[in-house]
mmCIF file of C-alpha atoms and ligand atoms in Angstrom:
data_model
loop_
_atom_site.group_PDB
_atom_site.id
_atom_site.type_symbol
_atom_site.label_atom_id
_atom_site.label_comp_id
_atom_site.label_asym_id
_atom_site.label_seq_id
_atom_site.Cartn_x
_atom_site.Cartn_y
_atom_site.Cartn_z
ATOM 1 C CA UNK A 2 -87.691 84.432 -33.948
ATOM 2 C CA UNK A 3 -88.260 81.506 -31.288
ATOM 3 C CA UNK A 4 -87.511 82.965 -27.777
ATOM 4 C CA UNK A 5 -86.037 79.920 -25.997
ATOM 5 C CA UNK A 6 -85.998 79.653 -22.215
ATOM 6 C CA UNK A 7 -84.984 75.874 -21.166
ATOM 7 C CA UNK A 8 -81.874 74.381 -21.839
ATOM 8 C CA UNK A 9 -83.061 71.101 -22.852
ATOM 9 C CA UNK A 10 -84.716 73.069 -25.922
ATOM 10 C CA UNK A 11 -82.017 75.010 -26.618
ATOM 11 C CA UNK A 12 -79.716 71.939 -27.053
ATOM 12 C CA UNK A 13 -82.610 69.810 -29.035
ATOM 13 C CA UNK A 14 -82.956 73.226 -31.579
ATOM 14 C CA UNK A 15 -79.088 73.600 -31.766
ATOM 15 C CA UNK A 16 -78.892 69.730 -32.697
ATOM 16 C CA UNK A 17 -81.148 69.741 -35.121
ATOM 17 C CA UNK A 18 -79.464 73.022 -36.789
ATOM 18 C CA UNK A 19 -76.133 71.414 -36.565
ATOM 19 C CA UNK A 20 -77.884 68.192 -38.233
ATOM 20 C CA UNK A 21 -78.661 70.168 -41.261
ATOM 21 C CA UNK A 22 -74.856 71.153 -41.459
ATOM 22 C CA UNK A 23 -75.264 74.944 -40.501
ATOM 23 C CA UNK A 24 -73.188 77.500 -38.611
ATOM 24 C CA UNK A 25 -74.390 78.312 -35.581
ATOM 25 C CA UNK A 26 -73.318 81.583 -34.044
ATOM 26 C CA UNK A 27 -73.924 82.538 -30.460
ATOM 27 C CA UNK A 28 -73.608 86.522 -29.152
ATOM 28 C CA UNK A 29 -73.583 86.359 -25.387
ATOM 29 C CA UNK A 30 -75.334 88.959 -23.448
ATOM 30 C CA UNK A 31 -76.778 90.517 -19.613
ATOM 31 C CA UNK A 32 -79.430 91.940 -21.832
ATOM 32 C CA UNK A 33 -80.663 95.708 -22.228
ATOM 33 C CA UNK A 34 -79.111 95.683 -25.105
ATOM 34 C CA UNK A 35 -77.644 98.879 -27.076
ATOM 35 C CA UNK A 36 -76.192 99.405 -30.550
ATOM 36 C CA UNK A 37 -72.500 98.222 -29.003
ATOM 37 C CA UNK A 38 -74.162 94.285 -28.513
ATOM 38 C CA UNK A 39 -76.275 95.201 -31.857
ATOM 39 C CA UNK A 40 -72.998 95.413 -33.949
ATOM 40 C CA UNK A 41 -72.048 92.049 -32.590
ATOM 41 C CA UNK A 42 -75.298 90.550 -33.867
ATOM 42 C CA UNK A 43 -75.556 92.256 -36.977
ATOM 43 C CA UNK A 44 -71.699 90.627 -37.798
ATOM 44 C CA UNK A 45 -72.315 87.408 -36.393
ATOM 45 C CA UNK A 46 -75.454 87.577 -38.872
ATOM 46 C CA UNK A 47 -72.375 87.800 -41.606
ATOM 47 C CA UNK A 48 -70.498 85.214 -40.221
ATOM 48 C CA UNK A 49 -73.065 82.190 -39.183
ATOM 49 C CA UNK A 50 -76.016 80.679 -40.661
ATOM 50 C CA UNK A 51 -78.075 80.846 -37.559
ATOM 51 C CA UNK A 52 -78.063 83.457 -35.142
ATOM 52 C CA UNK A 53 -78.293 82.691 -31.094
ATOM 53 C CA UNK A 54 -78.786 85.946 -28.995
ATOM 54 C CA UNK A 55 -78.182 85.082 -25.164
ATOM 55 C CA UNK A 56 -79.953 87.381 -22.309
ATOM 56 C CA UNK A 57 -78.907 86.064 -18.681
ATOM 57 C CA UNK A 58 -78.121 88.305 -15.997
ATOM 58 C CA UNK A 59 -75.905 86.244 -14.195
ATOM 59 C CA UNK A 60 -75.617 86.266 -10.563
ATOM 60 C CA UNK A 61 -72.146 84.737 -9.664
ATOM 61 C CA UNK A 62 -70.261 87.060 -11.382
ATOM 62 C CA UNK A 63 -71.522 90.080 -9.097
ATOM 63 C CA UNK A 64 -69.751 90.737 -5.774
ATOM 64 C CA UNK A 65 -71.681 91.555 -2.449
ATOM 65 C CA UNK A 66 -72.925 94.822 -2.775
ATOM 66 C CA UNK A 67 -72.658 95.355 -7.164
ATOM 67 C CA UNK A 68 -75.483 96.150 -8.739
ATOM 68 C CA UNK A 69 -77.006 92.587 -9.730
ATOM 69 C CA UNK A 70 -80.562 93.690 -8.215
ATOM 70 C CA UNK A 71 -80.226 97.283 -9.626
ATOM 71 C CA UNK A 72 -78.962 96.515 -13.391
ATOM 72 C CA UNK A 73 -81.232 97.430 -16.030
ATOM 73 C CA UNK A 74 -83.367 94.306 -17.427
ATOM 74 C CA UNK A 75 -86.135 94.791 -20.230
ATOM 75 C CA UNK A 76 -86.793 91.099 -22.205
ATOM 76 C CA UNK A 77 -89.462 92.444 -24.376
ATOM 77 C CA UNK A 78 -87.385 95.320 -25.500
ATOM 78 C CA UNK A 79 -84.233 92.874 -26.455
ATOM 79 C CA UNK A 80 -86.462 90.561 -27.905
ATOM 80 C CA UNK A 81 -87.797 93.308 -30.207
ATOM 81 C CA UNK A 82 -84.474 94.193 -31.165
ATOM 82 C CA UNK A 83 -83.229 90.745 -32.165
ATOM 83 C CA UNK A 84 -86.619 90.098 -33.992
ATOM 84 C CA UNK A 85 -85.647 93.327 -35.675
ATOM 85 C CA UNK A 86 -82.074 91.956 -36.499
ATOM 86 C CA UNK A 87 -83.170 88.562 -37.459
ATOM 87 C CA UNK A 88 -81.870 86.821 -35.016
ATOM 88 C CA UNK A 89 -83.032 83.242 -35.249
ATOM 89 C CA UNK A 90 -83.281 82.274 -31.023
ATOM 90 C CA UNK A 91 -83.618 84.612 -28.451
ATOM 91 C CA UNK A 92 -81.960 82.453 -25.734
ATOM 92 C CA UNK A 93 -83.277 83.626 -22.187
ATOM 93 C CA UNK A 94 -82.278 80.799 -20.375
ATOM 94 C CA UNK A 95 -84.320 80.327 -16.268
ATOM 95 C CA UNK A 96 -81.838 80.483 -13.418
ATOM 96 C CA UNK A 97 -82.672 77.070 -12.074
ATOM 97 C CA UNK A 98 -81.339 75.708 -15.226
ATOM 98 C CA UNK A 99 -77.728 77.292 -15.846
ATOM 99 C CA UNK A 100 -77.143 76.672 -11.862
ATOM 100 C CA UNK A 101 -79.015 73.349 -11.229
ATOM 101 C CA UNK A 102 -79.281 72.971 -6.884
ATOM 102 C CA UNK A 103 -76.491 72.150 -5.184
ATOM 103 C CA UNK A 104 -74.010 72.944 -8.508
ATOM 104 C CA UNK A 105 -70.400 73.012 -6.883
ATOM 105 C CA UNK A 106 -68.709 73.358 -10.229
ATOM 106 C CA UNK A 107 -66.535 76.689 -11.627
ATOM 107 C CA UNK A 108 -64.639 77.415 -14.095
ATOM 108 C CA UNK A 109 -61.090 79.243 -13.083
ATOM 109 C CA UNK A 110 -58.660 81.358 -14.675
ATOM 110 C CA UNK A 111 -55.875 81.214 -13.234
ATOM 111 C CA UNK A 112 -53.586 84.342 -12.902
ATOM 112 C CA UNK A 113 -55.725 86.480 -15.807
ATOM 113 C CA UNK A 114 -58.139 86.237 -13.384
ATOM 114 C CA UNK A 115 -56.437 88.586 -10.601
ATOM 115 C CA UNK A 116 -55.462 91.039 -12.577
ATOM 116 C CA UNK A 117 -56.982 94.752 -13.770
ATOM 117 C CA UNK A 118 -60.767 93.719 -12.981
ATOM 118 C CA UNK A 119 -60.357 90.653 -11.224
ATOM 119 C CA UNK A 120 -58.306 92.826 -8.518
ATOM 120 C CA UNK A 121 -61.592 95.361 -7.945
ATOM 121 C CA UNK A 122 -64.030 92.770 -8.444
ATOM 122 C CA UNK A 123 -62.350 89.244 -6.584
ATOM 123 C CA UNK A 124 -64.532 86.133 -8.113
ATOM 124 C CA UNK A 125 -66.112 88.516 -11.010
ATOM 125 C CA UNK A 126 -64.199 86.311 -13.582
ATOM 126 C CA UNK A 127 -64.849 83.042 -12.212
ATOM 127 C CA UNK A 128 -68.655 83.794 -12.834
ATOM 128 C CA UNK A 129 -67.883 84.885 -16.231
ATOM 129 C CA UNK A 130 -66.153 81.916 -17.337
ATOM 130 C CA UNK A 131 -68.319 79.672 -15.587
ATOM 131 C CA UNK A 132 -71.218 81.050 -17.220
ATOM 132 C CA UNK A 133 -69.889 81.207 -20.577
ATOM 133 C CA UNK A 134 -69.140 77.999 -20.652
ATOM 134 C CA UNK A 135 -72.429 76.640 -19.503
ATOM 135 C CA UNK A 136 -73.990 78.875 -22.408
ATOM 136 C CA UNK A 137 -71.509 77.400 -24.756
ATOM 137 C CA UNK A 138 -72.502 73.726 -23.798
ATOM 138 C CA UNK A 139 -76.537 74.583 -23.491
ATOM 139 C CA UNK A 140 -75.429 76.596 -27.462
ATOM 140 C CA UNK A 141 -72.730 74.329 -29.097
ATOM 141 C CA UNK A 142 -72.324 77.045 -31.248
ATOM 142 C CA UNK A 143 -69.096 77.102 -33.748
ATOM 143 C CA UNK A 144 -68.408 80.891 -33.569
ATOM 144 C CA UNK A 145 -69.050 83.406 -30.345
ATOM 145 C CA UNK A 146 -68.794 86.717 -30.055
ATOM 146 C CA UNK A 147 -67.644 89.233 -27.521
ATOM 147 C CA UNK A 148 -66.524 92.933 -27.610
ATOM 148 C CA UNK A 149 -63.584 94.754 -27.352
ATOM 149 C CA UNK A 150 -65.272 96.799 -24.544
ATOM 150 C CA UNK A 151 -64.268 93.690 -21.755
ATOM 151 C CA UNK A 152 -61.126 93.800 -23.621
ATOM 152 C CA UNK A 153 -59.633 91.172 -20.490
ATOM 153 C CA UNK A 154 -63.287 89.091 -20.583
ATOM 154 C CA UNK A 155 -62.526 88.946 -23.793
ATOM 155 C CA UNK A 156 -58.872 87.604 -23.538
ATOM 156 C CA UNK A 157 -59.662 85.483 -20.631
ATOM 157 C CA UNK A 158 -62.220 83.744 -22.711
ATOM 158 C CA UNK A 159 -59.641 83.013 -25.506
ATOM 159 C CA UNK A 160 -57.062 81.499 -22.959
ATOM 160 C CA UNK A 161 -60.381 78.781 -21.745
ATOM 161 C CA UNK A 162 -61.074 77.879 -25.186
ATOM 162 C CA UNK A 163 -57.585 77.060 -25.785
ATOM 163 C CA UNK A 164 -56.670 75.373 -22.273
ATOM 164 C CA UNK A 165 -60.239 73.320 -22.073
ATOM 165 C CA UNK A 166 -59.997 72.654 -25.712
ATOM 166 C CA UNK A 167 -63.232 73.950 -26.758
ATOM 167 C CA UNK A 168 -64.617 73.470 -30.407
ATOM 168 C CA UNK A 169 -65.762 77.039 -30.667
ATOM 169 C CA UNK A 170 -64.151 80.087 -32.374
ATOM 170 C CA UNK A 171 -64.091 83.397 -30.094
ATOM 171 C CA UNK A 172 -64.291 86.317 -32.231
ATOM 172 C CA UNK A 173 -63.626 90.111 -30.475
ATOM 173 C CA UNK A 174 -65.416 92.815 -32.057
ATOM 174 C CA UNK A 175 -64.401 96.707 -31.904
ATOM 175 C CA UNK A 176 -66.068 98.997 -29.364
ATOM 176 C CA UNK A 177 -69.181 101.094 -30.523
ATOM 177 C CA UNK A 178 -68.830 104.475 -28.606
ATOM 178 C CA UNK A 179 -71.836 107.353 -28.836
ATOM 179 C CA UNK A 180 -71.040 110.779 -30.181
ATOM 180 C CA UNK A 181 -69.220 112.064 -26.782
ATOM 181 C CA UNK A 182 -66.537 108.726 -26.741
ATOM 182 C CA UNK A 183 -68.273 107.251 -23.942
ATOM 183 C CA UNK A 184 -68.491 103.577 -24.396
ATOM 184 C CA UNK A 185 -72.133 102.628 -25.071
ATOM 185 C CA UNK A 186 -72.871 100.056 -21.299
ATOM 186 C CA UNK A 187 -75.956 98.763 -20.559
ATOM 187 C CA UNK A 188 -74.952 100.736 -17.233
ATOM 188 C CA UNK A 189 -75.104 104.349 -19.035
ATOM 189 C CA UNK A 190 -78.864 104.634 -18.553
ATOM 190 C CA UNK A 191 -78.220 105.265 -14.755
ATOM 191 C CA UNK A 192 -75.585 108.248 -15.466
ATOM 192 C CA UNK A 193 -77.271 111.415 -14.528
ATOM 193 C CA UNK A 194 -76.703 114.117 -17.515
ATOM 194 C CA UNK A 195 -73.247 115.107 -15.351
ATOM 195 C CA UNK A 196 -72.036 112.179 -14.541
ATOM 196 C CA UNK A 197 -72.171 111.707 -18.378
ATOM 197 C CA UNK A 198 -70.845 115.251 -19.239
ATOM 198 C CA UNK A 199 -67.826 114.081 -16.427
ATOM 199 C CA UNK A 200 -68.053 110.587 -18.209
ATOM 200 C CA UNK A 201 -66.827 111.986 -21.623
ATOM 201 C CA UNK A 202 -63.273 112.415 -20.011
ATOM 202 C CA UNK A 203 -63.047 108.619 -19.690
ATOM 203 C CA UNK A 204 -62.563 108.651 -23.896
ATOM 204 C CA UNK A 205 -60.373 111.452 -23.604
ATOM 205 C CA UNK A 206 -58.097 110.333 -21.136
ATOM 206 C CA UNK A 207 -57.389 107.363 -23.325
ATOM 207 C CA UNK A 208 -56.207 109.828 -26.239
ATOM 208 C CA UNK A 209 -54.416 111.413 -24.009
ATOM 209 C CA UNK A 210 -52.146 108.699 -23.291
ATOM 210 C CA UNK A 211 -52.157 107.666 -27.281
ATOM 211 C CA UNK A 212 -51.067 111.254 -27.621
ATOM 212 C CA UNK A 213 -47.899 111.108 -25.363
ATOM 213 C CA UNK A 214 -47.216 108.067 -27.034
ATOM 214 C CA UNK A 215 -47.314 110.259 -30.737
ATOM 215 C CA UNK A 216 -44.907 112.772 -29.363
ATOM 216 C CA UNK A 217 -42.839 110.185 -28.086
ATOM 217 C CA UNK A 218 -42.978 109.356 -24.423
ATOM 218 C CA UNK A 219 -41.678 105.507 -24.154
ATOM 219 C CA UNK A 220 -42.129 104.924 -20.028
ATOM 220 C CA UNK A 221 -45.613 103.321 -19.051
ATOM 221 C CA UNK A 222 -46.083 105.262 -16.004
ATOM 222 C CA UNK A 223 -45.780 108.310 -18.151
ATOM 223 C CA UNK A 224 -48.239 107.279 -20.273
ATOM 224 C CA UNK A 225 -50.373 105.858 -17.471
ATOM 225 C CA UNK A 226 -50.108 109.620 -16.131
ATOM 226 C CA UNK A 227 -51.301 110.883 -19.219
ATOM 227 C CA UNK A 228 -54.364 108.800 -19.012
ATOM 228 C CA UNK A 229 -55.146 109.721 -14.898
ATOM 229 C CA UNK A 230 -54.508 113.352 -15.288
ATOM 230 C CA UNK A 231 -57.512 113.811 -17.438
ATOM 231 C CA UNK A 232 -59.201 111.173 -15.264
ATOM 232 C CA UNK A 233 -58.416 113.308 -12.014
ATOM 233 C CA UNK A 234 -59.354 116.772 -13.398
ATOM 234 C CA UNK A 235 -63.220 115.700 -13.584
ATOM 235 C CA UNK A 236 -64.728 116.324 -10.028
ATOM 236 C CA UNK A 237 -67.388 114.115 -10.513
ATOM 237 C CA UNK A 238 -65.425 111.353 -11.879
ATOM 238 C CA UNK A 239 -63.620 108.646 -9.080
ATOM 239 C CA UNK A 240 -60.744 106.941 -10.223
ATOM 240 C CA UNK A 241 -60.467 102.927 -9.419
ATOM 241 C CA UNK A 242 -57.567 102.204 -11.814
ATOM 242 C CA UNK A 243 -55.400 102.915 -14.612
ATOM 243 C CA UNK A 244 -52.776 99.930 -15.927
ATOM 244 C CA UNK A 245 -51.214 99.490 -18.597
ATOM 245 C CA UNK A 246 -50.334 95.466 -19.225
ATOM 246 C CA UNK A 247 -49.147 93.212 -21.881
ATOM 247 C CA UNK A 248 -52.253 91.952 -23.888
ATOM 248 C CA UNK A 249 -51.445 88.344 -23.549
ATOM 249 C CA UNK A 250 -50.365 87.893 -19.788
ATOM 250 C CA UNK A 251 -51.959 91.082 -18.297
ATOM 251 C CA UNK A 252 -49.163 91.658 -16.313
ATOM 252 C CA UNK A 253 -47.615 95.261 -16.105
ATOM 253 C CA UNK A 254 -45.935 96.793 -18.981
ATOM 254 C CA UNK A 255 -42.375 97.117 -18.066
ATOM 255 C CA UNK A 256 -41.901 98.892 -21.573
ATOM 256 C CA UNK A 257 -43.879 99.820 -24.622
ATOM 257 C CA UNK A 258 -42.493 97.186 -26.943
ATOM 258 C CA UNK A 259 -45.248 95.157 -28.076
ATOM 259 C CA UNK A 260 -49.048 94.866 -27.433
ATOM 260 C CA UNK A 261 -49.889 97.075 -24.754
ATOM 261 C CA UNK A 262 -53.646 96.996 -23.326
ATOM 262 C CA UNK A 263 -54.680 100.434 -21.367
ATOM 263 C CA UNK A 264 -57.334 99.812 -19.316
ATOM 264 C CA UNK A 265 -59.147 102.074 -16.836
ATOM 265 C CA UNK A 266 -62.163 101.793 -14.654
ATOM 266 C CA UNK A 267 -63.770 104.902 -13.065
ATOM 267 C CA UNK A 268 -66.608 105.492 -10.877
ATOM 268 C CA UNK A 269 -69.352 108.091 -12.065
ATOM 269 C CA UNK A 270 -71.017 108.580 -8.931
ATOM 270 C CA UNK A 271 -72.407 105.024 -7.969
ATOM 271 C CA UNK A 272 -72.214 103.528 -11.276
ATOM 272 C CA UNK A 273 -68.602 101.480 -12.609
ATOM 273 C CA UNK A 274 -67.588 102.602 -15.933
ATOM 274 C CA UNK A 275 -64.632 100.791 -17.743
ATOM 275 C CA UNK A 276 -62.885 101.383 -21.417
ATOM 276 C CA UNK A 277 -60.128 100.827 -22.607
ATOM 277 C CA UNK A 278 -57.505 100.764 -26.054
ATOM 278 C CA UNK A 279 -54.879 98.813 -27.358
ATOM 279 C CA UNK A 280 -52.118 100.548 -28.115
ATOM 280 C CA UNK A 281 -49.288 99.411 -30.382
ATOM 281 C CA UNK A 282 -45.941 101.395 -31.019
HETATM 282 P P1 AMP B 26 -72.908 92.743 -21.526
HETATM 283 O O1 AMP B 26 -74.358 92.636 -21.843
HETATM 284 O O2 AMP B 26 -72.503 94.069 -20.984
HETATM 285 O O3 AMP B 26 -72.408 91.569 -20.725
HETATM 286 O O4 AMP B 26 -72.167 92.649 -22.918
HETATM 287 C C1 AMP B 26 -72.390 91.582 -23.814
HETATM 288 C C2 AMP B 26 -71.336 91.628 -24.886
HETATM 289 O O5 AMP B 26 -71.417 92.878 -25.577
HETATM 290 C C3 AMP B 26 -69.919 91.526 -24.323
HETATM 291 O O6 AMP B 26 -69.138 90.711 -25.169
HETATM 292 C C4 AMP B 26 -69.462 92.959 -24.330
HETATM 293 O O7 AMP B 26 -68.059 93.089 -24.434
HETATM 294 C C5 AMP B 26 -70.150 93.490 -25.580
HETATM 295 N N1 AMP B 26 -70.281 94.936 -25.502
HETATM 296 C C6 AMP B 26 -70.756 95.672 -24.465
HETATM 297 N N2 AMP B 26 -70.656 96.994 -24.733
HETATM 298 C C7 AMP B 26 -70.094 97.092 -25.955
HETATM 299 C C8 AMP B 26 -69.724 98.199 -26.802
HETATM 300 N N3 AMP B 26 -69.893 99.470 -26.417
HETATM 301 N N4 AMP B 26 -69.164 97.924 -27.988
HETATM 302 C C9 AMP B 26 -68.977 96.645 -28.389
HETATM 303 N N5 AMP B 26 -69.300 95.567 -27.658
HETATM 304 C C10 AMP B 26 -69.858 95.783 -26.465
#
């Protein structure tokens, strides 16, 4: 595995792959990577010929006072990993690279931006699209892949494909959750062993709500309800939201006819959790 941390190379390798007429996938990452990014590799290993892992913590997508300093970073341990998956380039890009001085140049959004996480976090997604872009152009890969856990990154990303007309595919892979629910995060490794007792009612607040729909209930702030109650009973756990929106626009459900998206973001002490599931009735 070639670990590749300039641009320039990263484009020259990618050229020379596409020269030969093979499929190049690309898994975007922040690194500290867990088995949720791992089953993203291992099926982009399935569905391209050559395999680009990206690690880049990246800065503009953190608001004043998140945890950019603070989140978990370990290279040698992801690069072991993707050597250990077969992953062809280990793409750990320098900072000066992806944002060049004096780069006045971002990617926007508009509208599925504001909503859900882009309400708690103002200017999170314009980092994310910005950045995934620039990987995309420093990767030209044909397929990328992204997981169900950022279930709006995820749609977001879909909608700038589409409107910038971007030659890539954008594949969204299921969540892996450990033995307790609780969505596998990079961000886990800072829950004390209560915070991830009280973070095992994050899972079950989301059955909850899949419950009421089972037995029935047909009014999204009943089901919303559902979801907070379980939420609420857990002392250690702090609520930020709980919506329920139409998967393609975001905006609230006003009924339970078609693709609903429940999405809920807690706080486990100082750490941000989110989850979500898609519920269809
Ligand atoms: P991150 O390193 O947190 O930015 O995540 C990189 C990619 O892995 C994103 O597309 C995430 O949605 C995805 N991902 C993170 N956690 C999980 C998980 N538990 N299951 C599946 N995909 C995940």
């Amino acid at each position: 595995m070639d670990i590749v941390r300039r641009v320039h190379s990263m484009k020259e390798t990618s050229r020379q792959v596409r020269a030969k007429g093979r499929r190049i996938g690309l898994v975007p990452t922040m690194g500290a990577l867990h088995e949720g990014h791992l089953s993203l590799i291992r099926r982009m290993k399935e569905m391209a010929d050559f395999v680009v892992v990206s690690v880049f913590v990246n800065p503009s997508q953190f608001g004043p006072g998140e945890d950019f300093e603070a989140y978990p970073r370990d290279l040698p341990r992801d690069a072991d990993l993707c050597a250990s998956l077969a992953v062809d380039v280990l793409f750990a890009p320098e900072e000066g690279d992806l944002y060049a001085e004096g780069a006045c140049t971002w990617v926007e959004v508009e509208g599925l931006s504001s909503r859900l996480e882009g309400a708690s976090r103002p200017g999170h997604f314009r980092g994310v699209a910005t950045i995934v872009l620039k990987l995309l152009n420093a990767v030209q890969p044909h397929v990328a892949a992204f997981g169900q856990k950022d279930a709006q990154q995820a749609i977001l990303l879909q909608r700038m494909a589409r409107d910038l007309l971007l030659d890539v595919e954008i594949v969204v892979l299921p969540i892996v959750r450990g033995e307790d629910g609780v969505a596998l995060s990079s961000r886990n490794v800072r829950l004390s062993a209560e915070e991830r007792r009280a973070a095992a009612a994050i899972p079950r607040a989301l059955r909850a709500a899949e419950a009421a729909i089972e037995t029935g209930e047909r009014e999204p702030a009943k089901v919303i309800e559902a979801a907070r109650a379980v939420l609420e009973a857990e002392s250690l756990l702090r609520v930020d939201y709980v919506d329920l929106v139409d998967t393609e626009t975001l905006q609230p459900a006003a009924s339970m006819e078609g693709e609903r998206l429940l999405s809920v973001a807690v706080f486990a002490g100082r750490t941000r959790l989110i989850d979500n599931t898609v519920i269809t009735v």
